[in-house]
Amino acid sequence: MSQRGILAVVSGFSGAGKGTLMKALLSGHADQYALSISATTRQPRNGEVHGREYFFITKEAFEQMIEEDALIEHACYVGNYYGTPKSYVMEQMEAGKDVILEIEIQGALKVKEKFPDTLLLFVTPPSAEELEKRLRGRGTETEEVIRDRLKRAVEEAEYMDRYDYILVNDDLDTCVQKMHELIQSQHQKTGENLDFICEMKQELKQL
Ligand code: ADP
Ligand code: 5GP
């Protein structure tokens, strides 16, 4: 029996390793997962491609998407808009793919409100010192933006306990494996198997 896909949200401090984890998870299980591509008003980093990492759009185009109700959620993060286009997520879940949204906390909580079955995962490095090291080591942001993002991490930490699971990204492969197991275990939840339960009840009555 085909089952609807799981909706999983992955959040975490900037520099925690979310993007790296997503790439590793998808490269190992490309047929099982669909990663939602967000729209954003921030500038592309070196090597980022429109339509691959993000849809890089203007503030006007973003506001138009809000108006047309084309986003599941949107939020402002350190001076830029970010949002999740609705149609792709719905189509992929219907097609049975487990859909991952890699989004920040305000968006994550909005998604959980709209879709209470959403699995909320929070990725963190093993320590604050390691976070700073990774964020600087990535070498993609100015010193000012790094400071803003570290400040934002202090605020974000206040919401960590709103998530279903905390994933410590120490060894990358171990973390990818744990994430995969957590998402896959959702398929066994009762709420994801209501059709099966119904069929089983019918079959049993006909014995
Ligand atoms: P995020 O998407 O959460 O902002 P990135 O995936 O860009 O984070 O990772 C930030 C930096 O940390 C990158 O330079 C990446 O190579 C590095 N990194 C990611 N995961 C690990 C890990 N498990 N151990 C060491 N470095 C890591
Ligand atoms: P970055 O600029 O580092 O790519 O992303 C900054 C933050 O925005 C990250 O925490 C990332 O998870 C989040 N983000 C990316 N896309 C979305 C989105 O569609 N909605 C929300 N709410 N946050 C997003």
Short mmCIF file of C-alpha atoms in Angstrom, two decimals, residues 5-191:
data_model
loop_
_atom_site.label_atom_id
_atom_site.label_comp_id
_atom_site.label_asym_id
_atom_site.label_seq_id
_atom_site.Cartn_x
_atom_site.Cartn_y
_atom_site.Cartn_z
CA GLY A 5 5.35 11.11 2.46
CA ILE A 6 6.50 12.45 5.83
CA LEU A 7 7.03 16.18 6.31
CA ALA A 8 10.25 16.81 8.24
CA VAL A 9 11.69 20.16 9.23
CA VAL A 10 15.41 20.53 9.86
CA SER A 11 16.50 23.66 11.73
CA GLY A 12 19.68 24.61 13.52
CA PHE A 13 22.15 27.40 14.12
CA SER A 14 23.82 28.90 11.09
CA GLY A 15 27.03 26.87 10.63
CA ALA A 16 25.69 23.77 12.44
CA GLY A 17 26.07 21.75 9.24
CA LYS A 18 22.45 21.54 7.98
CA GLY A 19 23.33 22.06 4.32
CA THR A 20 26.17 19.52 4.52
CA LEU A 21 23.86 16.98 6.19
CA MET A 22 21.13 17.50 3.60
CA LYS A 23 23.53 16.87 0.72
CA ALA A 24 24.81 13.68 2.35
CA LEU A 25 21.31 12.41 3.18
CA LEU A 26 20.01 13.05 -0.32
CA SER A 27 23.02 11.61 -2.07
CA GLY A 28 22.50 8.35 -0.15
CA HIS A 29 18.71 8.15 -0.59
CA ALA A 30 17.83 10.27 -3.64
CA ASP A 31 14.71 8.27 -4.53
CA GLN A 32 13.19 8.55 -1.05
CA TYR A 33 13.53 12.23 -0.20
CA ALA A 34 12.60 15.54 -1.77
CA LEU A 35 14.33 18.64 -0.44
CA SER A 36 12.20 21.75 -0.70
CA ILE A 37 13.95 24.68 -2.38
CA SER A 38 13.13 27.94 -0.65
CA ALA A 39 12.74 31.40 -2.07
CA THR A 40 14.94 34.09 -0.56
CA THR A 41 15.82 37.74 -1.00
CA ARG A 42 19.43 37.24 0.15
CA GLN A 43 22.27 37.39 -2.37
CA PRO A 44 23.67 34.07 -3.68
CA ARG A 45 26.97 32.95 -2.17
CA ASN A 46 29.83 31.93 -4.41
CA GLY A 47 28.86 28.71 -6.16
CA GLU A 48 25.15 28.89 -5.30
CA VAL A 49 22.83 28.40 -8.26
CA HIS A 50 19.31 29.84 -8.75
CA GLY A 51 16.84 26.95 -8.52
CA ARG A 52 19.34 24.60 -6.81
CA GLU A 53 20.17 26.07 -3.37
CA TYR A 54 17.43 28.72 -3.49
CA PHE A 55 15.20 30.69 -5.79
CA PHE A 56 16.96 34.04 -5.43
CA ILE A 57 14.28 36.67 -5.97
CA THR A 58 13.65 40.36 -5.31
CA LYS A 59 11.75 41.68 -2.32
CA GLU A 60 8.91 42.67 -4.68
CA ALA A 61 8.69 39.17 -6.17
CA PHE A 62 8.75 37.69 -2.66
CA GLU A 63 5.95 39.94 -1.47
CA GLN A 64 3.95 38.94 -4.54
CA MET A 65 4.33 35.26 -3.55
CA ILE A 66 3.06 36.08 -0.04
CA GLU A 67 0.07 37.88 -1.55
CA GLU A 68 -0.74 34.95 -3.84
CA ASP A 69 -0.59 32.54 -0.88
CA ALA A 70 2.12 30.60 -2.73
CA LEU A 71 4.20 29.99 0.42
CA ILE A 72 3.55 27.51 3.23
CA GLU A 73 5.44 29.80 5.58
CA HIS A 74 7.88 32.67 5.41
CA ALA A 75 10.09 34.50 7.87
CA CYS A 76 12.64 37.27 8.09
CA TYR A 77 16.12 36.07 9.10
CA VAL A 78 19.01 38.49 9.72
CA GLY A 79 17.62 41.07 7.29
CA ASN A 80 16.29 38.85 4.49
CA TYR A 81 13.07 37.07 3.63
CA TYR A 82 13.00 33.27 3.32
CA GLY A 83 9.96 31.16 2.41
CA THR A 84 8.80 27.68 1.40
CA PRO A 85 6.90 27.39 -1.92
CA LYS A 86 3.73 25.42 -1.32
CA SER A 87 3.08 23.50 -4.57
CA TYR A 88 6.30 21.44 -4.66
CA VAL A 89 5.93 20.26 -1.06
CA MET A 90 2.33 19.15 -1.55
CA GLU A 91 3.03 17.38 -4.86
CA GLN A 92 6.04 15.48 -3.51
CA MET A 93 4.26 14.36 -0.34
CA GLU A 94 1.31 13.12 -2.38
CA ALA A 95 3.79 11.21 -4.57
CA GLY A 96 5.04 9.43 -1.43
CA LYS A 97 8.34 11.26 -1.01
CA ASP A 98 9.52 12.29 2.42
CA VAL A 99 9.87 16.05 2.13
CA ILE A 100 12.49 17.97 4.06
CA LEU A 101 12.29 21.68 4.79
CA GLU A 102 15.59 23.14 5.92
CA ILE A 103 14.25 26.29 7.54
CA GLU A 104 14.74 28.49 10.58
CA ILE A 105 12.77 28.40 13.82
CA GLN A 106 9.93 30.87 13.22
CA GLY A 107 9.07 29.06 9.98
CA ALA A 108 9.40 25.64 11.63
CA LEU A 109 6.89 26.54 14.33
CA LYS A 110 4.45 27.91 11.73
CA VAL A 111 4.68 24.67 9.74
CA LYS A 112 4.03 22.63 12.90
CA GLU A 113 0.96 24.76 13.61
CA LYS A 114 -0.40 24.20 10.09
CA PHE A 115 0.60 20.53 9.88
CA PRO A 116 0.79 19.09 13.41
CA ASP A 117 2.22 15.75 12.19
CA THR A 118 5.42 17.47 11.03
CA LEU A 119 8.62 16.04 12.50
CA LEU A 120 10.80 18.83 13.91
CA LEU A 121 14.55 18.12 14.03
CA PHE A 122 17.09 20.53 15.48
CA VAL A 123 20.72 20.19 14.41
CA THR A 124 23.50 21.50 16.63
CA PRO A 125 27.28 21.11 16.72
CA PRO A 126 28.67 19.55 19.91
CA SER A 127 29.64 22.95 21.38
CA ALA A 128 29.33 26.70 20.88
CA GLU A 129 33.06 26.90 20.22
CA GLU A 130 32.72 24.36 17.40
CA LEU A 131 29.80 26.38 15.97
CA GLU A 132 31.92 29.51 15.74
CA LYS A 133 34.76 27.52 14.20
CA ARG A 134 32.50 26.06 11.50
CA LEU A 135 30.81 29.36 10.71
CA ARG A 136 34.17 31.11 10.30
CA GLY A 137 35.72 28.09 8.58
CA ARG A 138 33.03 28.16 5.90
CA GLY A 139 34.39 31.55 4.87
CA THR A 140 31.20 32.72 3.16
CA GLU A 141 30.13 35.59 5.41
CA THR A 142 31.61 38.91 6.46
CA GLU A 143 32.67 39.36 10.09
CA GLU A 144 29.56 41.50 10.68
CA VAL A 145 27.21 38.82 9.35
CA ILE A 146 29.02 36.13 11.37
CA ARG A 147 28.48 38.19 14.56
CA ASP A 148 24.78 38.69 13.66
CA ARG A 149 24.32 34.98 13.04
CA LEU A 150 26.02 34.05 16.34
CA LYS A 151 23.79 36.54 18.14
CA ARG A 152 20.79 34.99 16.42
CA ALA A 153 21.95 31.56 17.64
CA VAL A 154 21.56 32.76 21.25
CA GLU A 155 17.91 33.62 20.53
CA GLU A 156 17.34 30.39 18.61
CA ALA A 157 18.65 28.27 21.49
CA GLU A 158 15.61 29.43 23.49
CA TYR A 159 13.40 27.41 21.14
CA MET A 160 15.41 24.18 20.97
CA ASP A 161 13.03 22.46 23.39
CA ARG A 162 10.11 23.03 21.00
CA TYR A 163 11.62 20.46 18.62
CA ASP A 164 10.89 16.72 18.64
CA TYR A 165 14.55 15.68 18.48
CA ILE A 166 17.99 17.24 18.93
CA LEU A 167 20.63 15.90 16.55
CA VAL A 168 24.24 16.57 17.52
CA ASN A 169 26.27 16.89 14.33
CA ASP A 170 29.66 15.72 15.57
CA ASP A 171 30.59 12.92 13.21
CA LEU A 172 28.79 13.71 9.94
CA ASP A 173 28.04 10.13 8.84
CA THR A 174 26.65 9.17 12.25
CA CYS A 175 24.39 12.22 12.23
CA VAL A 176 23.14 11.51 8.70
CA GLN A 177 22.31 7.93 9.69
CA LYS A 178 20.42 9.09 12.82
CA MET A 179 18.46 11.63 10.82
CA HIS A 180 17.51 9.00 8.25
CA GLU A 181 16.37 6.58 10.97
CA LEU A 182 14.32 9.22 12.77
CA ILE A 183 12.51 10.28 9.61
CA GLN A 184 11.88 6.70 8.49
CA SER A 185 10.54 5.70 11.91
CA GLN A 186 7.72 8.23 11.41
CA HIS A 187 6.20 5.92 8.79
CA GLN A 188 5.30 3.52 11.60
CA LYS A 189 3.29 6.12 13.53
CA THR A 190 -0.37 5.24 13.93
CA GLY A 191 -1.48 8.50 12.34
#
